[in-house]
PDB file of C-alpha atoms in Angstrom:
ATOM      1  CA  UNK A   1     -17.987  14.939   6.190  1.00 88.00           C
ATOM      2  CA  UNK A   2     -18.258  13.488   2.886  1.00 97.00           C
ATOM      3  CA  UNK A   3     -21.332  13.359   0.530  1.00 97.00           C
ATOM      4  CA  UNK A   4     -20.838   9.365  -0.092  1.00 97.00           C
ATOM      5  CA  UNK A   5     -17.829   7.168  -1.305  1.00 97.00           C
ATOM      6  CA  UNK A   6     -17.334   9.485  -4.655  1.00 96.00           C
ATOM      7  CA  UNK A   7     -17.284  12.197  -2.765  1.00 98.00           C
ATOM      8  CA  UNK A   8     -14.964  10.837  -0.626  1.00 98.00           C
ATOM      9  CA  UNK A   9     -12.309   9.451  -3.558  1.00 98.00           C
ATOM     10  CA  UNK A  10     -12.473  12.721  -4.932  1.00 98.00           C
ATOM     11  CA  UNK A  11     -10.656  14.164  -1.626  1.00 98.00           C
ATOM     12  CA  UNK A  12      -8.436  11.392  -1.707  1.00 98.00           C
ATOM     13  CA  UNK A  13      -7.331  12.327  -5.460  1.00 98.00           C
ATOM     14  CA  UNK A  14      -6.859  16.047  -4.401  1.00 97.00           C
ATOM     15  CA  UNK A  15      -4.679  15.229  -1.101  1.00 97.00           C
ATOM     16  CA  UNK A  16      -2.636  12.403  -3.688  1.00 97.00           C
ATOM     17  CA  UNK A  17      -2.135  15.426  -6.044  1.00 97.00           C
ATOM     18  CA  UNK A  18      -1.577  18.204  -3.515  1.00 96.00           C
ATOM     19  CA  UNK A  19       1.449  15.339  -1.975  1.00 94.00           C
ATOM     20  CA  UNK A  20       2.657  14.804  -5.514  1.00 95.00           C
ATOM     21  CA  UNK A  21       2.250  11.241  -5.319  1.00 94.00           C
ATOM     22  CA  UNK A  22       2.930   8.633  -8.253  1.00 90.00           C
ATOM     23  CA  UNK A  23       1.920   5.615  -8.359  1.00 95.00           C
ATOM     24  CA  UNK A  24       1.813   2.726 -11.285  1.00 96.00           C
ATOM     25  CA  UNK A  25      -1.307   1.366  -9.892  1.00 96.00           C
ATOM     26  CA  UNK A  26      -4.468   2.010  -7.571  1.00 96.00           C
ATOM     27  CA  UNK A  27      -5.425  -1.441  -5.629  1.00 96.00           C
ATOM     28  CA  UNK A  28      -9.049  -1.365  -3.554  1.00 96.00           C
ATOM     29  CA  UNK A  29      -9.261  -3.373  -0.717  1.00 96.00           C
ATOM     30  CA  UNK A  30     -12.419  -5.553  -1.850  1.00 95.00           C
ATOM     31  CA  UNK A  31     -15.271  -5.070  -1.461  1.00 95.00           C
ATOM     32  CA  UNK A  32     -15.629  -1.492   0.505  1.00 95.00           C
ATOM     33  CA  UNK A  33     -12.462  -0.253  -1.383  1.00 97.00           C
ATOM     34  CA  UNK A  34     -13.770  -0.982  -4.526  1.00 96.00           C
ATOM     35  CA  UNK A  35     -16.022   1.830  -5.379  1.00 96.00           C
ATOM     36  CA  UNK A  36     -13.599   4.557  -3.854  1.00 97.00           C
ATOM     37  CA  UNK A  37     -10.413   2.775  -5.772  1.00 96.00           C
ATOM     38  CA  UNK A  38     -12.583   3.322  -8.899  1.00 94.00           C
ATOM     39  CA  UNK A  39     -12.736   6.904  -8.785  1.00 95.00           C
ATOM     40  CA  UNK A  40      -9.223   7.104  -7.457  1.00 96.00           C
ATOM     41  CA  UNK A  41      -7.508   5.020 -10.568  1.00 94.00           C
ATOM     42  CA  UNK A  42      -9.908   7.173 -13.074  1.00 93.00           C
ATOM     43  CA  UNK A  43      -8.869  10.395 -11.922  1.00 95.00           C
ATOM     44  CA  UNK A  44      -5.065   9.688 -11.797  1.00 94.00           C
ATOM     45  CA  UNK A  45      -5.332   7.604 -15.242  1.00 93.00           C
ATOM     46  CA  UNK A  46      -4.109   4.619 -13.135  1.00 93.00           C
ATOM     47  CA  UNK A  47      -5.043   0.206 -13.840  1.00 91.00           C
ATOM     48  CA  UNK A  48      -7.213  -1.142 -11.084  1.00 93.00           C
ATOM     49  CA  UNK A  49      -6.559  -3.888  -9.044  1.00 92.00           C
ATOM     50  CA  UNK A  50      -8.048  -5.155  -6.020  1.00 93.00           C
ATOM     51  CA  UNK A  51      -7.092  -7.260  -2.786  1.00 94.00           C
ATOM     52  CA  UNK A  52      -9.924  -9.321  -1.154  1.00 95.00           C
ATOM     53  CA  UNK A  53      -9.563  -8.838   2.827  1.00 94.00           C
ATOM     54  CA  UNK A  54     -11.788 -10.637   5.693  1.00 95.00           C
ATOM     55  CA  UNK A  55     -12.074  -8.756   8.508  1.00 93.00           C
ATOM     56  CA  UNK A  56     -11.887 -10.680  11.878  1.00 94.00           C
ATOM     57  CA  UNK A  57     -14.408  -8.602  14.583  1.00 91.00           C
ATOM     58  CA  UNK A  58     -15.043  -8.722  18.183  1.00 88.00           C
ATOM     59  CA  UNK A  59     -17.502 -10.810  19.657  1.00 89.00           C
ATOM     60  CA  UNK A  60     -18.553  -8.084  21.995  1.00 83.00           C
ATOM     61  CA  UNK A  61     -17.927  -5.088  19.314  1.00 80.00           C
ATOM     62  CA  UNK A  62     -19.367  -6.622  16.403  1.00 77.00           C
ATOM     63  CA  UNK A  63     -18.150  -3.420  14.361  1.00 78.00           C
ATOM     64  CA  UNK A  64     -14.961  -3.491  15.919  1.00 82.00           C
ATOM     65  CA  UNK A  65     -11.862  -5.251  13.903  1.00 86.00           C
ATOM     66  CA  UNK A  66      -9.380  -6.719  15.548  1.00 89.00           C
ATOM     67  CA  UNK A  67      -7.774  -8.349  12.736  1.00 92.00           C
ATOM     68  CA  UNK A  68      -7.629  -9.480   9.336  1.00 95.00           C
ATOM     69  CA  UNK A  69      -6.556 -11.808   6.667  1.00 95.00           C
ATOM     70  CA  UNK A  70      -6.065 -11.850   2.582  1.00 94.00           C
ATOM     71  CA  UNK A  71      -5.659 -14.530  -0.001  1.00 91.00           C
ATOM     72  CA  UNK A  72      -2.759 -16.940   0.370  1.00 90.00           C
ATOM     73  CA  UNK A  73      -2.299 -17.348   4.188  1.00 91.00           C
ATOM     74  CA  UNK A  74      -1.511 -13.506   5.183  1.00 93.00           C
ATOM     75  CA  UNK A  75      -3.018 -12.261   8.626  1.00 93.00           C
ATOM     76  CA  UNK A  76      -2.530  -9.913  11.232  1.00 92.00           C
ATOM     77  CA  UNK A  77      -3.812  -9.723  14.544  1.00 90.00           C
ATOM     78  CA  UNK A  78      -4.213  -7.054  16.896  1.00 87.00           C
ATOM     79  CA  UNK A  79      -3.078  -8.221  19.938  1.00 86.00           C
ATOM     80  CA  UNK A  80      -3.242  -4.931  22.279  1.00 85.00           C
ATOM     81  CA  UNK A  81      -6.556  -4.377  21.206  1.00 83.00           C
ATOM     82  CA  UNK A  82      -7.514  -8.088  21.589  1.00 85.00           C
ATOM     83  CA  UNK A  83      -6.071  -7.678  25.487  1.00 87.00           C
ATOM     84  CA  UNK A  84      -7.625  -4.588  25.814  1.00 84.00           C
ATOM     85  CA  UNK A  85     -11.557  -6.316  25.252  1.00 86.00           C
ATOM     86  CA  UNK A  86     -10.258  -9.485  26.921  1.00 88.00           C
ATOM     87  CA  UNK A  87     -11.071 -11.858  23.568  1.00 88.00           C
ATOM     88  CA  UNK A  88     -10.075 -15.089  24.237  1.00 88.00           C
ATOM     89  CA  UNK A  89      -7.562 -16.557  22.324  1.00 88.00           C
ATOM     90  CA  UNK A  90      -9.233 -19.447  21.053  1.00 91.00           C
ATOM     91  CA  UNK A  91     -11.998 -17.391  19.746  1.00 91.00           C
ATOM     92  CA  UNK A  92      -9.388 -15.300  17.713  1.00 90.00           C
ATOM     93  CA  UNK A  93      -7.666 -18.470  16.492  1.00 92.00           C
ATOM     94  CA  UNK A  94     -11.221 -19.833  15.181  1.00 94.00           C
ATOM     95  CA  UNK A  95     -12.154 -16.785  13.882  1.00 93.00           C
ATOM     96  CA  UNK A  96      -9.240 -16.693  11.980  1.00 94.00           C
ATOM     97  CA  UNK A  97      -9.752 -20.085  10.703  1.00 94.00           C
ATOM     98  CA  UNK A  98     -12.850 -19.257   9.113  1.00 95.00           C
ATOM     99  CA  UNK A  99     -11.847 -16.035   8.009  1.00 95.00           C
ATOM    100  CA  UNK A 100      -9.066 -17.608   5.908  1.00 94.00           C
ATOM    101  CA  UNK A 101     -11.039 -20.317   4.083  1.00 95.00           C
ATOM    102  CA  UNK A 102     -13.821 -17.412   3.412  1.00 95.00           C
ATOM    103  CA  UNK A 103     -11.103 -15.172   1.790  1.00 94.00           C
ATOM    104  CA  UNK A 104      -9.997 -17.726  -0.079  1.00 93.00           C
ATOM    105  CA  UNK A 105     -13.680 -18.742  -1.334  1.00 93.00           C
ATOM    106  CA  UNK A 106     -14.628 -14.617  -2.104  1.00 94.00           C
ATOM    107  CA  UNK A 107     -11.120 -14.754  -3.828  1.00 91.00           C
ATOM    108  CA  UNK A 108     -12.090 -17.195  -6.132  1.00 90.00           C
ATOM    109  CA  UNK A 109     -15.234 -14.881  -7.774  1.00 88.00           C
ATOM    110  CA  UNK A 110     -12.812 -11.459  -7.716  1.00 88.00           C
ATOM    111  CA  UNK A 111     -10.045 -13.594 -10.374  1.00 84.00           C
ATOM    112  CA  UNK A 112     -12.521 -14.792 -12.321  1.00 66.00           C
ATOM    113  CA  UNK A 113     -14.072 -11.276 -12.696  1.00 68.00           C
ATOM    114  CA  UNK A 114     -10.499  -9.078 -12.929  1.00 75.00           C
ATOM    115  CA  UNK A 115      -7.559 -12.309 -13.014  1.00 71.00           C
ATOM    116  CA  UNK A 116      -4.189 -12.310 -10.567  1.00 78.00           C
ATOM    117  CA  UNK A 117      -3.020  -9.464  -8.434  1.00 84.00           C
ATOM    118  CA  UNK A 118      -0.316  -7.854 -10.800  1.00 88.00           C
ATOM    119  CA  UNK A 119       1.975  -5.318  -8.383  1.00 93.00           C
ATOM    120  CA  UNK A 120       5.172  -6.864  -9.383  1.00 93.00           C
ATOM    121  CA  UNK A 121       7.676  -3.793  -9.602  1.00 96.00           C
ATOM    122  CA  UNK A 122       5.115  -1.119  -8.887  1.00 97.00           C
ATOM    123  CA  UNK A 123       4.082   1.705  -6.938  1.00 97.00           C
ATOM    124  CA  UNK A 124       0.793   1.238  -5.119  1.00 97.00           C
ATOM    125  CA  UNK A 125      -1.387   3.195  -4.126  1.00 98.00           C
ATOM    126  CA  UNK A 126      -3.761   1.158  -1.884  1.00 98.00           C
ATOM    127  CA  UNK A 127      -7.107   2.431  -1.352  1.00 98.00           C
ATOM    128  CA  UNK A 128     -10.254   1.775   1.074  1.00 97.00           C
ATOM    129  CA  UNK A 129     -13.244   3.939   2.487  1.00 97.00           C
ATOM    130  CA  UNK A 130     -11.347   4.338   5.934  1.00 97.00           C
ATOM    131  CA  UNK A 131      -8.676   2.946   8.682  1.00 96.00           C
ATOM    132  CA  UNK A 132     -10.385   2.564  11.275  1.00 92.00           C
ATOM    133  CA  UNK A 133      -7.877   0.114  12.815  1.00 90.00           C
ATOM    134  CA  UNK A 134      -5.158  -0.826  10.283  1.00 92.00           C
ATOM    135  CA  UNK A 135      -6.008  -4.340  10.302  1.00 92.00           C
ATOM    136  CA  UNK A 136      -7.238  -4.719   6.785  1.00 94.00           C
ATOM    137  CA  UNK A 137      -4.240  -1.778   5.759  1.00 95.00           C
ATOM    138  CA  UNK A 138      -1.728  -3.880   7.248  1.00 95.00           C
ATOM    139  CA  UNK A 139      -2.279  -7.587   5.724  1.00 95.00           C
ATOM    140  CA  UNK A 140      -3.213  -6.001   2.094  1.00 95.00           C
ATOM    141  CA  UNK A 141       0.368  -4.138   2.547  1.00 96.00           C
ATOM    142  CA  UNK A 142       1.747  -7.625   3.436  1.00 94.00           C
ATOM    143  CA  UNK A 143       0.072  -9.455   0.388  1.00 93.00           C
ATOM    144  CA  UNK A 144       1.462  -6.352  -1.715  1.00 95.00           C
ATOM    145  CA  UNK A 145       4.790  -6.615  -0.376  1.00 95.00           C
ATOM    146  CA  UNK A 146       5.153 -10.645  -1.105  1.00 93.00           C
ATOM    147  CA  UNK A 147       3.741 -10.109  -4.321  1.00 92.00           C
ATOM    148  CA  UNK A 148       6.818  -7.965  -5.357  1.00 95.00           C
ATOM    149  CA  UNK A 149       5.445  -4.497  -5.246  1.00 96.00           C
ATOM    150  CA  UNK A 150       8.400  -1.916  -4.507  1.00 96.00           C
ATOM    151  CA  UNK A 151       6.158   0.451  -2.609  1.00 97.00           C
ATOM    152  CA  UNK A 152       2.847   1.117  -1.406  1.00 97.00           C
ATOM    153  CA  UNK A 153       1.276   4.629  -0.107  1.00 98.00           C
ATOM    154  CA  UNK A 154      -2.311   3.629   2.318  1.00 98.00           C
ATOM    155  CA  UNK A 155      -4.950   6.119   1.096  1.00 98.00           C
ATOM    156  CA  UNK A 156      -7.931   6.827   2.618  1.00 98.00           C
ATOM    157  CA  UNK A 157     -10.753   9.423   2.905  1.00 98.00           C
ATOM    158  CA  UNK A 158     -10.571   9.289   6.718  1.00 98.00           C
ATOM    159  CA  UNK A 159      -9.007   7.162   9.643  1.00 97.00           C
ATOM    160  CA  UNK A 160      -7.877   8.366  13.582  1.00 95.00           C
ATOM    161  CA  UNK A 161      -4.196   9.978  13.935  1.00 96.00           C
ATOM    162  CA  UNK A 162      -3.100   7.208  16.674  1.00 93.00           C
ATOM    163  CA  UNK A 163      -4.181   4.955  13.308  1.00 93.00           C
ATOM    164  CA  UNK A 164      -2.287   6.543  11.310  1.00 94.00           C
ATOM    165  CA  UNK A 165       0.686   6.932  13.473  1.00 93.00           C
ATOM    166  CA  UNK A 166       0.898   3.023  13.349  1.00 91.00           C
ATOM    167  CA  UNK A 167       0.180   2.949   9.563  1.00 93.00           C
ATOM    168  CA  UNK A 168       2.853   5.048   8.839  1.00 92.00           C
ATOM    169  CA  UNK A 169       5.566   2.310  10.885  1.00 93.00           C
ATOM    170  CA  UNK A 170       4.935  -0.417   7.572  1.00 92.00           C
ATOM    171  CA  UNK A 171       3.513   1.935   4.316  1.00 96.00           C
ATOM    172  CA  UNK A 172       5.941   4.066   2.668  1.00 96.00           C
ATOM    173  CA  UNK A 173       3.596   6.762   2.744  1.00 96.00           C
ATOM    174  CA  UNK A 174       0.124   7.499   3.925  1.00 97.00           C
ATOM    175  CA  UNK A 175      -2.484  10.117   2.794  1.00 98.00           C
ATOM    176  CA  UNK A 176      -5.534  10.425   4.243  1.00 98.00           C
ATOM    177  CA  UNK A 177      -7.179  13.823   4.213  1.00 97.00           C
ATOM    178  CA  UNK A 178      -9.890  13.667   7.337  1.00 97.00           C
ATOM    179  CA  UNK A 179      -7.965  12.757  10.400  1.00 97.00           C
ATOM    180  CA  UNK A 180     -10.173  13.217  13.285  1.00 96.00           C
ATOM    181  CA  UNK A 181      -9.357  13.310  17.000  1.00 92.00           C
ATOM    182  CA  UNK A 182     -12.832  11.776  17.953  1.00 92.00           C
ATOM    183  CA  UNK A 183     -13.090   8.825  15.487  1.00 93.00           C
ATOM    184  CA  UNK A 184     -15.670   6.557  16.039  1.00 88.00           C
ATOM    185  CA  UNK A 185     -16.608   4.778  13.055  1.00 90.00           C
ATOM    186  CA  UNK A 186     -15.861   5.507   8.994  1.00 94.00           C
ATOM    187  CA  UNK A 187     -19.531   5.118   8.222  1.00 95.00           C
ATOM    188  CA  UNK A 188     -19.880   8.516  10.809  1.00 95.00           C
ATOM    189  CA  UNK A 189     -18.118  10.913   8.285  1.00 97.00           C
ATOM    190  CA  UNK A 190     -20.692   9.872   5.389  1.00 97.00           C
ATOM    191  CA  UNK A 191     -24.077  11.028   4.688  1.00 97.00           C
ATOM    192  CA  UNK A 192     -24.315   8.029   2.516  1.00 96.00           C
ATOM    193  CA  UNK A 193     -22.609   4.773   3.283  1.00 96.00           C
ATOM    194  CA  UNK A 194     -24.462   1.638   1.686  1.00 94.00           C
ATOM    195  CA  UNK A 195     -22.879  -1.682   2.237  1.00 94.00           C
ATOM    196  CA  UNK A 196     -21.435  -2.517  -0.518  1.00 96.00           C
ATOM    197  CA  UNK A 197     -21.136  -6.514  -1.364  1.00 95.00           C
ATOM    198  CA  UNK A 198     -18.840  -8.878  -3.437  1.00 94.00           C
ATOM    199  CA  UNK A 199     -21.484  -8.804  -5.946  1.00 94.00           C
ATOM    200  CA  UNK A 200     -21.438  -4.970  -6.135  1.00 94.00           C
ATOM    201  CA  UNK A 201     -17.738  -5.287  -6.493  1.00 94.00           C
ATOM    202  CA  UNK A 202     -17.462  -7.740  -9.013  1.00 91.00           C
ATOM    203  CA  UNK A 203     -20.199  -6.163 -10.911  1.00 90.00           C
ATOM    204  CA  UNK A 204     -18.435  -2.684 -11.072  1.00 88.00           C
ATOM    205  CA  UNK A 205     -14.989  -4.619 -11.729  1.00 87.00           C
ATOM    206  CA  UNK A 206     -16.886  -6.474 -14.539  1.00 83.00           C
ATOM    207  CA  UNK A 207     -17.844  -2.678 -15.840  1.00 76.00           C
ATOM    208  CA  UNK A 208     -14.662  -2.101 -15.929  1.00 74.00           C
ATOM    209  CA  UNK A 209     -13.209  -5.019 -17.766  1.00 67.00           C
ATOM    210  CA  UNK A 210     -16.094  -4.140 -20.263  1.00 64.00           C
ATOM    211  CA  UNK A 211     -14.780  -0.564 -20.457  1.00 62.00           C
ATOM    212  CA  UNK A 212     -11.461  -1.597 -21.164  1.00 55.00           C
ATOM    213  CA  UNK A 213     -12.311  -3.937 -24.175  1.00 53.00           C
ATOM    214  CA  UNK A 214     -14.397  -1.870 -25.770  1.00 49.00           C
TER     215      UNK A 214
END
């Protein structure tokens, strides 16, 4: 159980250190990511960047993903787990419609805050508040991969093994330091867990950018 996202990122750094990993950069999966991929690039002296994800849910799980897309036309859907709730396919393909012109739109606000995603030749280490599914995982790691990045280790606080297992099939590595059996929900291993918005993340990016011009 962590204490709240800090908390949390703070695990993360210790299970990066304890695996001797190096990266060149942390990247957050916007927004959630944001505020753990802060504490993360701090404590490892690392840049920030950040990938903006839309998450595609069930209609009948609402806090379910079953897929996800990024900036530039890069999706994933999971298609056992879209058989396994019997979503029709023309919901998914809508859904995924709208998902795409959103990312695109929240994309917009996140350049203008920190400019283009800059992985070109790098290590990444890419960071969110949990893996619930790999959805969101998987198309950042695409958008990393197409944007030239030469590796990328998925950290998170927490996420399932049978998760992980899959995670570990496309991401060079994968550290995650909570891997529990009965995994319900990321927001279940927090005593805090706020929602945290594009204007949260932007503001803290802006921060940042004020930080590093100072």
């Amino acid at each position: 159980m962590f204490t709240d996202r800090s908390d949390a990122a703070q695990q993360v750094v210790t299970a990066l250190r304890r695996r001797d990993v190096v990266g060149d950069v942390v990247v957050a999966l916007a927004p959630s990511g944001v505020p753990v991929g802060k504490v993360v690039a701090d404590a490892t002296d690392l840049q920030l960047d950040v990938v903006v994800i839309q998450r595609i849910q069930a209609p009948t799980h609402p806090d379910l993903t079953i897929g996800a897309v990024a900036p530039g036309g890069f999706s994933w859907i999971n298609s056992p787990m879209m058989r396994f709730l019997d979503v029709d396919w023309e919901y998914v393909q809508e859904a995924k419609t709208h998902a795409s012109d959103a990312v695109e739109t929240r994309a917009v606000g996140y350049g203008e805050t920190w400019g283009p995603l800059d992985v070109s030749e790098k290590r990444v280490v890419l960071v969110d508040d949990g893996i619930p599914t790999g959805a969101a995982m998987r198309v950042a790691t695409q958008r990393l991969r197409k944007a030239g990045a030469d590796e990328v280790v998925a950290a998170a606080p927490v996420a399932p093994p049978d998760v992980l297992d899959e995670v570990q099939q496309w991401a060079d590595d994968v550290v995650v330091p909570l891997k529990p059996a009965a995994f319900q929900a990321t927001a279940d291993y927090y005593e805090e867990f706020d929602c945290v918005t594009d204007e949260d993340a932007t503001t803290a990016l802006s921060d940042l950018v004020q930080r590093r011009s100072a």
